[in-house]
XYZ file of C-alpha atoms in Angstrom:
713
model
C 0.000 0.000 0.000
C 1.542 3.260 -1.047
C 1.895 6.054 1.416
C 0.194 9.385 0.947
C 0.916 12.770 2.380
C -1.688 15.420 1.770
C -2.468 18.924 2.794
C -6.079 20.000 2.685
C -7.358 21.848 -0.383
C -8.151 25.130 1.323
C -10.142 26.271 -1.696
C -12.627 23.786 -3.084
C -15.295 24.726 -5.574
C -17.676 22.371 -7.302
C -20.145 23.178 -10.014
C -23.241 21.236 -10.982
C -24.613 22.407 -14.317
C -28.231 21.271 -14.594
C -27.803 17.884 -16.220
C -24.571 16.202 -15.441
C -24.207 14.575 -18.837
C -21.448 17.083 -19.610
C -20.379 17.242 -15.993
C -17.755 19.778 -15.004
C -15.882 19.363 -11.734
C -13.339 22.008 -10.775
C -10.942 21.477 -7.891
C -8.426 23.996 -6.600
C -5.605 22.825 -4.344
C -3.754 25.578 -2.492
C -0.404 25.025 -0.890
C -0.762 21.255 -0.821
C 1.346 18.453 -2.209
C -0.726 15.342 -2.751
C 0.756 11.946 -3.553
C -1.795 9.259 -4.322
C -1.090 5.584 -3.769
C -0.689 3.378 -6.798
C -1.481 -0.303 -6.697
C -1.647 -2.968 -9.350
C -5.373 -3.276 -9.844
C -5.493 -5.694 -12.702
C -5.809 -9.001 -10.878
C -6.807 -12.151 -12.612
C -8.728 -13.008 -9.456
C -11.250 -10.360 -10.269
C -12.473 -12.320 -13.202
C -11.479 -15.933 -12.654
C -13.032 -18.370 -10.218
C -12.044 -21.927 -9.470
C -14.456 -24.436 -10.946
C -15.475 -25.817 -7.579
C -15.456 -23.953 -4.269
C -15.313 -26.378 -1.383
C -17.563 -25.510 1.549
C -17.362 -28.648 3.674
C -15.937 -32.081 3.211
C -19.087 -33.228 1.442
C -20.642 -30.039 0.046
C -19.580 -27.577 -2.629
C -21.026 -24.519 -4.244
C -22.276 -24.749 -7.820
C -19.803 -24.199 -10.611
C -19.282 -20.457 -10.869
C -19.323 -20.796 -14.623
C -23.085 -21.114 -14.365
C -23.182 -17.443 -13.434
C -20.014 -16.045 -15.030
C -19.260 -18.206 -18.066
C -16.918 -15.615 -19.567
C -14.410 -13.187 -18.153
C -16.066 -10.100 -16.687
C -15.170 -6.975 -18.632
C -14.623 -3.902 -16.451
C -12.845 -1.268 -18.584
C -13.843 1.746 -16.463
C -13.070 0.020 -13.168
C -9.715 -1.111 -14.543
C -8.772 2.547 -15.009
C -9.621 3.534 -11.428
C -6.667 3.099 -9.110
C -7.819 5.550 -6.458
C -10.740 7.958 -5.902
C -9.007 10.838 -7.711
C -9.577 8.962 -10.966
C -13.338 9.372 -10.494
C -13.182 13.162 -10.703
C -13.064 13.443 -14.475
C -15.487 10.652 -15.341
C -18.704 11.660 -17.095
C -22.124 10.744 -15.793
C -22.372 7.952 -18.362
C -19.013 6.566 -17.282
C -19.968 6.764 -13.609
C -23.124 4.779 -14.323
C -21.103 2.171 -16.186
C -18.660 2.072 -13.284
C -21.487 1.242 -10.889
C -22.540 -1.680 -13.102
C -18.970 -2.944 -13.264
C -18.541 -2.771 -9.502
C -21.738 -4.773 -9.056
C -20.412 -7.436 -11.408
C -17.096 -7.433 -9.558
C -18.752 -7.816 -6.154
C -21.059 -10.544 -7.418
C -18.088 -12.450 -8.779
C -16.299 -12.159 -5.432
C -19.456 -13.313 -3.645
C -19.081 -16.769 -5.102
C -15.447 -17.118 -4.070
C -15.550 -15.707 -0.548
C -19.078 -16.843 0.377
C -19.585 -13.490 2.085
C -22.758 -11.479 1.669
C -22.145 -8.317 -0.358
C -25.799 -7.323 -0.733
C -25.468 -4.178 1.375
C -22.506 -3.032 -0.716
C -24.465 -3.699 -3.909
C -27.127 -1.333 -2.557
C -24.688 1.530 -1.914
C -22.651 1.229 -5.111
C -23.875 4.520 -6.622
C -23.714 6.238 -3.245
C -20.111 5.131 -2.731
C -19.148 6.385 -6.187
C -20.895 9.728 -5.588
C -19.184 10.205 -2.208
C -15.715 9.586 -3.634
C -16.513 11.685 -6.710
C -17.496 14.738 -4.644
C -15.274 14.524 -1.580
C -11.493 14.278 -1.469
C -10.453 11.257 0.547
C -8.146 10.623 2.284
C -7.992 14.327 3.205
C -11.750 14.373 3.706
C -12.712 11.705 6.220
C -15.304 9.096 5.172
C -16.572 6.859 7.966
C -18.870 3.843 7.682
C -21.119 2.337 10.327
C -21.874 -1.036 8.769
C -19.051 -3.281 7.595
C -21.251 -4.864 4.915
C -21.528 -1.527 3.104
C -17.799 -0.949 2.687
C -16.726 -3.394 -0.021
C -17.306 -1.022 -2.957
C -15.380 1.573 -0.930
C -12.477 -0.866 -0.586
C -12.462 -1.549 -4.331
C -12.315 2.166 -5.160
C -9.550 2.902 -2.652
C -6.749 0.732 -4.007
C -7.689 -2.661 -2.566
C -9.383 -4.300 -5.508
C -6.541 -6.777 -6.028
C -6.952 -8.092 -2.481
C -10.714 -7.873 -2.032
C -11.099 -11.630 -2.482
C -8.739 -12.283 0.466
C -11.156 -11.034 3.120
C -12.117 -14.614 3.943
C -8.701 -15.335 5.456
C -5.124 -14.050 5.687
C -5.821 -10.888 3.691
C -7.821 -7.696 3.884
C -9.671 -6.925 7.069
C -13.382 -7.645 6.930
C -14.047 -4.143 8.240
C -12.583 -0.708 7.614
C -9.117 -0.527 9.136
C -6.871 2.510 9.453
C -3.648 0.429 9.585
C -4.758 -1.180 6.319
C -5.561 2.006 4.394
C -5.358 5.759 4.818
C -8.827 5.897 3.251
C -10.224 4.296 6.425
C -9.934 7.012 9.075
C -11.769 4.921 11.678
C -12.544 1.225 12.059
C -16.148 0.129 11.651
C -17.281 -1.793 14.699
C -20.689 -3.310 15.316
C -22.410 -0.257 13.882
C -23.497 3.060 15.422
C -19.950 4.382 16.030
C -19.363 6.505 12.921
C -21.357 9.590 13.970
C -19.629 9.744 17.366
C -16.181 9.260 15.865
C -16.960 11.661 13.026
C -18.086 14.353 15.458
C -14.860 13.895 17.414
C -12.867 14.387 14.225
C -14.945 17.435 13.312
C -14.324 19.081 16.699
C -10.603 18.256 16.470
C -10.533 19.779 12.974
C -12.157 22.979 14.218
C -9.797 23.324 17.167
C -6.788 22.822 14.918
C -8.068 25.289 12.313
C -8.314 22.749 9.510
C -11.032 22.477 6.846
C -11.437 18.852 5.819
C -14.964 17.491 5.421
C -16.292 14.738 7.668
C -18.763 12.295 6.100
C -20.388 9.413 7.991
C -22.641 6.744 6.477
C -25.191 5.012 8.703
C -27.864 2.417 7.921
C -31.320 1.344 9.042
C -29.888 -1.251 11.391
C -27.603 1.151 13.201
C -30.453 3.584 13.849
C -31.781 1.012 16.327
C -28.815 1.769 18.594
C -29.055 4.616 21.071
C -25.497 5.823 20.508
C -26.489 7.158 17.087
C -29.051 9.499 18.622
C -26.730 10.486 21.450
C -24.127 11.454 18.851
C -26.641 13.301 16.651
C -27.955 15.268 19.608
C -24.425 16.229 20.581
C -23.601 17.145 16.974
C -26.628 19.417 16.890
C -25.509 21.061 20.123
C -21.933 21.715 18.950
C -23.173 22.720 15.463
C -19.920 21.557 13.896
C -19.806 20.956 10.158
C -20.294 17.299 9.231
C -22.411 15.228 6.865
C -24.408 12.213 8.037
C -25.764 10.051 5.221
C -28.600 7.706 6.173
C -28.650 4.756 3.791
C -32.278 3.696 4.008
C -32.626 0.257 2.432
C -36.200 0.066 3.740
C -35.541 -2.758 6.155
C -37.593 -3.264 9.285
C -37.425 -5.770 12.114
C -41.140 -6.401 11.736
C -42.654 -7.753 8.496
C -45.970 -5.964 9.148
C -44.176 -2.620 9.137
C -42.320 -3.456 5.929
C -45.674 -4.117 4.270
C -46.865 -0.622 5.157
C -46.263 2.667 3.342
C -42.677 3.528 2.525
C -40.895 6.760 1.812
C -41.397 7.425 -1.871
C -39.017 8.934 -4.396
C -40.570 11.184 -7.009
C -39.621 14.069 -9.258
C -41.019 16.435 -6.615
C -39.006 14.916 -3.750
C -35.879 14.981 -5.942
C -36.412 18.673 -6.696
C -37.096 19.480 -3.044
C -33.928 17.643 -1.973
C -31.876 19.716 -4.390
C -33.591 22.869 -3.137
C -32.952 21.939 0.506
C -29.279 21.348 -0.194
C -28.754 24.456 -2.326
C -26.475 27.180 -1.070
C -28.992 29.936 -1.781
C -31.739 28.235 0.226
C -29.437 27.616 3.165
C -28.199 31.210 3.080
C -31.779 32.462 2.979
C -32.597 30.439 6.100
C -29.502 31.727 7.906
C -30.348 35.352 7.045
C -33.945 34.790 8.180
C -32.721 33.356 11.471
C -30.446 36.340 12.036
C -33.267 38.822 11.365
C -35.736 37.056 13.668
C -33.154 36.989 16.437
C -32.793 40.765 16.198
C -36.538 41.398 16.418
C -37.109 38.845 19.177
C -39.141 36.370 17.096
C -36.526 33.620 16.826
C -38.449 30.864 18.639
C -41.644 31.499 16.681
C -39.752 31.582 13.388
C -37.965 28.332 14.249
C -41.323 26.656 14.859
C -42.708 27.944 11.566
C -39.602 26.797 9.718
C -39.801 23.347 11.324
C -43.501 23.061 10.512
C -42.981 24.093 6.892
C -40.111 21.673 6.394
C -42.136 18.925 8.062
C -44.870 19.440 5.493
C -42.557 18.947 2.506
C -40.299 16.326 4.094
C -41.141 12.673 4.734
C -42.543 11.281 7.965
C -39.830 11.344 10.644
C -37.753 14.107 9.048
C -38.454 16.459 11.947
C -36.887 13.944 14.361
C -33.468 14.730 12.910
C -34.286 18.453 12.897
C -35.147 18.240 16.603
C -31.745 16.651 17.204
C -30.132 19.633 15.465
C -29.324 18.176 12.040
C -30.454 19.874 8.867
C -32.478 17.261 6.982
C -32.180 16.793 3.205
C -34.131 14.118 1.401
C -35.229 11.684 0.453
C -32.742 11.222 -2.390
C -32.774 8.324 -4.852
C -29.677 6.349 -3.895
C -29.388 4.880 -7.384
C -29.584 8.191 -9.260
C -25.958 9.284 -9.540
C -26.936 12.662 -10.979
C -29.106 13.557 -7.973
C -26.601 12.166 -5.478
C -23.694 14.144 -6.914
C -25.698 17.360 -7.155
C -26.936 17.161 -3.548
C -23.544 16.150 -2.128
C -21.789 18.907 -4.091
C -24.129 21.512 -2.670
C -23.589 20.168 0.839
C -19.796 20.061 0.387
C -19.688 23.653 -0.877
C -21.202 25.131 2.283
C -18.563 26.457 4.656
C -20.748 26.942 7.753
C -23.569 24.488 7.390
C -23.520 22.719 10.762
C -24.458 19.042 10.841
C -26.512 17.835 7.861
C -28.374 14.558 7.407
C -28.879 13.363 3.831
C -31.589 10.700 3.594
C -30.801 8.266 0.755
C -33.176 5.504 -0.371
C -31.544 2.332 -1.750
C -32.532 -1.208 -2.726
C -30.287 -4.210 -2.122
C -31.451 -6.066 -5.232
C -31.036 -3.056 -7.505
C -30.060 -4.083 -11.041
C -30.494 -7.779 -10.330
C -33.779 -8.438 -12.128
C -32.572 -7.822 -15.671
C -29.057 -9.152 -15.286
C -28.790 -12.965 -15.254
C -25.202 -12.866 -13.979
C -26.104 -10.723 -10.992
C -29.326 -12.634 -10.411
C -27.530 -15.962 -10.247
C -24.964 -14.727 -7.742
C -27.613 -12.902 -5.745
C -29.805 -15.998 -5.426
C -26.782 -18.056 -4.448
C -26.118 -15.591 -1.614
C -29.749 -14.961 -0.654
C -29.942 -14.652 3.087
C -26.250 -15.372 3.623
C -24.854 -13.366 6.523
C -22.589 -15.718 8.435
C -21.024 -19.149 8.442
C -23.891 -20.330 10.624
C -26.386 -19.555 7.883
C -24.200 -21.275 5.315
C -23.889 -24.372 7.468
C -27.639 -24.601 7.954
C -28.164 -24.241 4.205
C -25.809 -27.179 3.723
C -27.931 -29.252 6.158
C -25.359 -29.300 8.934
C -26.975 -28.842 12.308
C -25.588 -25.982 14.342
C -25.518 -25.243 18.037
C -28.178 -22.593 17.423
C -30.439 -25.229 15.866
C -30.166 -27.380 18.981
C -30.567 -24.413 21.314
C -33.798 -23.304 19.629
C -35.187 -26.843 19.559
C -34.520 -27.239 23.288
C -36.025 -23.812 23.975
C -39.170 -24.653 21.994
C -39.505 -27.860 24.015
C -39.292 -25.889 27.259
C -41.695 -23.183 26.012
C -44.286 -25.796 25.109
C -44.253 -26.913 28.730
C -43.943 -23.469 30.340
C -46.181 -20.701 28.996
C -44.121 -18.012 30.774
C -40.998 -18.511 28.622
C -40.327 -15.667 26.167
C -37.300 -14.732 24.087
C -35.583 -11.404 23.403
C -33.093 -11.295 20.540
C -30.571 -8.525 19.896
C -27.642 -8.116 17.539
C -26.812 -7.238 13.964
C -28.378 -10.287 12.276
C -30.835 -12.928 13.361
C -29.792 -16.468 12.529
C -32.253 -18.545 10.530
C -32.403 -21.038 13.411
C -34.419 -18.635 15.564
C -37.246 -18.550 13.042
C -38.427 -21.867 14.487
C -39.245 -20.242 17.825
C -40.635 -17.096 16.203
C -42.965 -19.112 13.980
C -44.072 -21.354 16.847
C -44.548 -18.521 19.371
C -44.891 -15.261 17.403
C -46.225 -13.352 20.427
C -43.334 -14.460 22.645
C -40.425 -13.588 20.356
C -39.031 -10.047 20.457
C -36.274 -9.034 18.037
C -34.989 -5.579 19.002
C -32.133 -5.354 16.486
C -28.956 -3.543 17.443
C -30.386 -2.344 20.742
C -28.540 -4.593 23.170
C -28.816 -2.231 26.124
C -32.561 -2.060 25.675
C -32.732 -5.849 25.211
C -31.146 -6.491 28.626
C -33.287 -4.053 30.588
C -36.384 -5.042 28.593
C -35.704 -8.645 29.619
C -35.365 -7.553 33.243
C -38.756 -5.853 32.989
C -40.318 -8.978 31.494
C -38.926 -10.972 34.394
C -40.299 -8.522 36.950
C -43.646 -8.901 35.184
C -43.713 -12.615 35.941
C -42.286 -14.046 32.705
C -39.145 -16.120 32.081
C -37.097 -14.272 29.474
C -34.227 -15.828 27.520
C -32.101 -12.914 26.302
C -30.222 -14.068 23.193
C -27.236 -11.893 22.266
C -23.953 -12.712 20.464
C -20.972 -12.487 22.785
C -19.360 -9.525 21.012
C -22.624 -7.558 21.071
C -23.318 -8.255 24.741
C -20.247 -6.153 25.527
C -22.238 -3.035 24.634
C -24.887 -3.803 27.260
C -22.607 -4.598 30.184
C -23.753 -1.699 32.351
C -27.339 -2.928 32.048
C -26.255 -6.482 32.876
C -24.593 -5.204 36.049
C -27.142 -2.723 37.375
C -30.457 -3.755 35.824
C -30.045 -7.510 36.213
C -27.261 -8.826 38.450
C -27.326 -6.184 41.176
C -31.085 -6.626 41.520
C -30.764 -10.419 41.296
C -33.373 -10.569 38.530
C -33.646 -13.994 36.849
C -32.787 -13.180 33.254
C -31.408 -16.113 31.259
C -28.621 -15.003 28.901
C -27.958 -17.226 25.896
C -24.602 -15.987 24.607
C -24.163 -17.002 20.975
C -21.055 -16.895 18.723
C -18.839 -17.429 21.754
C -15.124 -17.782 21.165
C -13.431 -17.560 17.775
C -15.665 -16.871 14.769
C -13.517 -17.634 11.729
C -13.886 -15.234 8.818
C -15.567 -12.562 10.961
C -12.255 -12.098 12.745
C -11.755 -9.962 15.851
C -14.798 -7.745 15.252
C -17.304 -10.445 16.195
C -14.995 -12.643 18.254
C -16.593 -13.650 21.544
C -13.449 -13.708 23.664
C -14.439 -11.808 26.778
C -17.852 -12.981 28.017
C -16.514 -15.634 30.417
C -14.422 -12.976 32.121
C -16.957 -10.169 32.336
C -19.918 -12.367 33.278
C -18.156 -14.552 35.859
C -16.989 -11.587 37.929
C -20.588 -10.603 38.748
C -21.604 -11.630 42.282
C -25.027 -13.129 41.522
C -24.491 -14.586 38.047
C -24.447 -18.327 37.350
C -22.020 -18.955 34.479
C -21.937 -22.191 32.505
C -20.933 -23.540 29.089
C -21.872 -26.778 27.299
C -19.325 -29.171 25.850
C -21.715 -30.474 23.172
C -25.296 -30.187 21.930
C -26.691 -32.526 24.608
C -25.168 -30.431 27.368
C -26.554 -27.310 25.688
C -30.079 -28.748 25.835
C -29.520 -29.632 29.496
C -28.428 -26.090 30.272
C -31.502 -24.641 28.546
C -33.650 -26.826 30.800
C -31.572 -25.807 33.824
C -31.826 -22.087 33.064
C -35.602 -22.331 32.621
C -35.887 -23.564 36.220
C -33.669 -20.939 37.871
C -35.928 -18.277 39.358
C -33.856 -16.573 42.055
C -30.869 -15.142 40.162
C -29.546 -14.457 36.645
C -27.826 -17.162 34.650
C -25.833 -17.263 31.425
C -24.518 -19.939 29.134
C -22.387 -19.596 26.025
C -22.123 -21.709 22.918
C -19.934 -21.447 19.808
C -20.820 -20.675 16.231
C -20.950 -23.520 13.769
C -21.754 -27.207 13.520
C -22.507 -29.479 16.449
C -20.230 -32.266 17.637
C -22.466 -35.289 16.986
C -24.341 -36.448 13.920
C -27.598 -37.291 15.701
C -30.495 -35.493 14.011
C -33.057 -36.087 16.760
C -34.787 -33.096 18.304
C -32.753 -31.642 21.170
C -34.400 -31.675 24.580
C -32.675 -31.565 27.922
C -32.833 -32.442 31.594
C -31.876 -30.013 34.403
C -28.411 -30.481 35.874
C -27.185 -29.709 39.374
C -25.857 -26.164 39.725
C -22.070 -26.108 40.075
C -21.612 -29.771 39.209
C -19.034 -30.911 36.648
C -18.311 -34.460 35.509
C -15.421 -36.749 34.636
C -15.557 -38.085 31.061
C -12.467 -40.315 31.079
C -10.039 -41.360 33.789
C -6.263 -41.713 33.807
C -3.441 -41.413 36.315
C -0.806 -39.228 34.669
C -2.366 -35.915 33.622
C -5.760 -34.260 34.167
C -7.341 -32.053 31.504
C -10.184 -29.841 32.727
C -12.043 -28.318 29.808
C -14.645 -25.579 29.828
C -17.310 -25.424 27.118
C -16.395 -26.403 23.574
C -12.755 -26.985 24.541
C -13.739 -30.242 26.232
C -13.799 -31.791 22.749
C -10.232 -30.694 22.104
C -9.203 -32.132 25.466
C -10.608 -35.489 24.312
C -8.584 -35.175 21.098
C -5.458 -34.460 23.163
C -6.180 -37.521 25.285
C -6.317 -39.662 22.152
C -2.930 -38.311 21.007
C -1.311 -38.821 24.408
C -2.660 -42.346 24.799
C -0.613 -43.335 21.743
C 2.461 -42.241 23.702
C 1.504 -44.354 26.716
C 0.211 -41.441 28.795
C -3.002 -41.993 30.727
C -5.164 -38.872 30.836
C -8.227 -37.829 32.805
C -10.625 -35.548 30.979
C -13.235 -33.616 32.949
C -16.013 -31.289 31.821
C -16.194 -28.329 34.203
C -19.633 -27.219 32.950
C -19.645 -24.295 35.403
C -17.273 -21.390 35.754
C -19.365 -19.989 38.582
C -19.977 -21.623 40.958
C -16.992 -23.911 40.499
C -17.260 -27.600 41.271
C -14.901 -27.467 44.261
C -15.240 -31.167 44.950
C -14.168 -32.017 41.406
C -11.189 -29.644 41.565
C -9.942 -31.147 44.813
C -10.403 -34.650 43.407
C -8.320 -33.827 40.346
C -5.554 -32.353 42.507
C -5.528 -35.346 44.845
C -5.321 -37.919 42.074
C -2.921 -36.168 39.691
C 0.374 -34.320 39.780
C -0.349 -32.360 36.615
C -3.497 -30.367 35.737
C -4.282 -28.272 32.667
C -7.365 -26.070 32.323
C -8.503 -25.187 28.806
C -10.987 -22.526 27.693
C -11.775 -20.560 24.527
C -11.798 -17.241 26.319
C -9.558 -14.405 27.407
C -7.323 -14.108 30.443
C -9.381 -13.603 33.573
C -11.999 -16.252 32.865
C -12.407 -19.865 33.965
C -8.697 -20.479 34.559
C -8.472 -17.399 36.778
C -11.344 -18.619 38.933
C -9.614 -21.997 39.262
C -6.352 -20.245 40.208
C -8.148 -18.151 42.834
C -9.618 -21.261 44.420
C -6.332 -23.188 44.273
C -4.451 -20.329 45.935
C -6.970 -19.917 48.747
C -7.371 -23.668 49.228
C -3.623 -24.254 49.441
C -3.553 -26.570 46.447
C -0.635 -24.684 44.888
C 1.383 -25.344 48.042
C 1.399 -29.076 47.385
C 2.410 -31.391 44.578
C 0.086 -30.160 41.837
C 1.579 -28.485 38.784
C -1.099 -26.458 37.003
C -1.107 -24.744 33.614
C -3.936 -22.660 32.112
C -4.540 -22.518 28.355
C -6.554 -19.483 27.254
C -6.854 -17.256 24.211
C -3.684 -15.198 23.676
C -3.671 -11.599 24.855
C -4.139 -10.159 21.376
C -6.803 -10.003 18.660
C -6.785 -12.909 16.224
C -7.432 -11.851 12.655
C -9.897 -13.536 10.325
C -9.032 -17.035 9.116
C -10.712 -20.422 9.045
C -11.859 -21.729 12.473
C -9.183 -24.429 12.475
C -6.486 -21.898 11.585
C -7.637 -19.564 14.345
C -7.558 -22.366 16.914
C -4.016 -23.213 15.821
C -2.944 -19.576 16.122
C -4.502 -19.444 19.586
C -2.801 -22.669 20.694
C -6.101 -24.387 21.487
C -6.014 -27.438 19.213
C -5.765 -30.980 20.520
C -2.115 -31.044 19.443
C -1.332 -27.878 21.412
C -3.016 -29.245 24.532
C -1.166 -32.549 24.206
C 2.143 -30.715 23.694
C 1.525 -28.688 26.859
C 0.976 -31.919 28.791
C 4.179 -33.417 27.405
C 6.117 -30.308 28.434
C 4.739 -30.587 31.956
C 5.925 -34.192 32.039
C 9.406 -33.084 30.938
C 9.081 -34.740 27.521
C 9.912 -31.609 25.529
C 11.333 -33.389 22.478
C 8.113 -35.328 22.017
C 6.162 -32.102 22.484
C 8.116 -30.451 19.676
C 7.716 -33.493 17.472
C 3.952 -33.452 18.046
C 3.743 -29.853 16.811
C 5.815 -30.436 13.678
């Protein structure tokens, strides 16, 4: 990646002449030396796909030739090495570029098995943003990772875009990866806050770069977005917030209702709202009314008038202090460029929200190549969804089946789901109990306290949140649930390493931050049967909160019977296999890797005990003492960060005097760093959590270091 040093263009003028067919774009750069990165962007990977893409040992995707029988021709895209090359393209060429990017993304879909639908929806918007603004000097921030792939292609990363699955580009925006990514996209809702911080820093330093943030429907479910907008309105600092409205809703009934329409009138009004003359007129009017003491009345009249011409909900953003423009057709490059140019040309505009309407399946209907790729990826959002489509049962499948079994017996059981995407597995419960399933989207804080309220109302809520998303609701877990000892049952999904989703959705920390809470019961299943048992156990706990975690992906066994469980004793682990030389105490999914290590060590004549801890809190003290009494060597294994299960074991051992005796103990946990995206098996190897790593640790404890090294070769 080439380096770039840039001063800001202190004078920037843009002109939009009626129709943009003969578009003229004038840029003046004063006192600035700009060096743009150059990258080889003519990869064969952009147009060639292996004949068969292996998904599992027994399943493969259809031959990509069915969708792309010939090499994809992208002459305009081939000429774009960085965003500066968009400046002189005509409207016709920009439209062709959008078609080429869609073909490129659809081709990559088949190879990476990642869903690019959101990026397909914002193709024209991405082009318009980079055509009008001057990244990397101007800062462009994205809320949703799924929307950034066209952005990556246009900012010098086309040659590597297919490597996002593993050992390549980051799945999200990443500042270390590219200067065009000023801030990393997290789980959504962070771009407005970060953008406002950059805008304030710019003002204090006397700089003039533009700040542009792109948010989506999903991120508007999170409270941080509104906190940031309200603060932006208060500070009145110049920044542009673009709402990409793909017309999604959490509730099908709402999606069937009336939607914001795009018409010639709304297009004209959007251009009028964004025009410099109209904004200046409003500012002059405000100044006059302030002088004559009629400012509040005039503000109300202005708000009422704009509410009449704007769509339903537009005044919400006005109340927060953002100047609303829209709706704008997100697939009309001419309108997008004209509106964004007008917004960019205003020197003292304050925060502006541009409402853009997009469609994820835009351009698919009449293009058989796009349609084939789109159908292949329909509904694909994670490896869990892919596995279920390939008829491999996942932990989520078993969890939902067990929960349905419990709900059929107990009418008080309800579920609350939060997070970025809902797995297809949960549709079983929603279809069976539509009035007892609440999907709140990316509103994890609300989900936790909402669950606490349901519990106080006499119901038995199961609050289902992915591990990485539960982090955002920790304050509510502490004060609204644990401190009040309210029986909320947390089902923590996607726990541990998550393969191609990398560190952004890695569930590394939940064992640590849940087990330190005084009233929380913390457990983890070693397989699908134990998961069903823990669902049954949680349903019967009524005096305190409880949580259990389970990993993403396929189950251990091949039994396809419906999962149903039996309650287990709180704080009770179990021994799975007995030996006299070394004891392996696994927590959660790592029990399976302990069994693999036992198999490897048995071939070397080493007898190993394998125990399933089941509970991190309360610990099975009797089991721990038994393992220490019967063995000289003990290893604890967990797929979690430092401070989790192993730390609780260490605390007990220290206080119980076990470390004063003969026992030699070693903890194996996730390393103290973020593990980048790769296949699940590769991530486990990097983390040192495979059966071979566990066996090698045991051999080292026994003083058989040469055999340990040989095992890892």
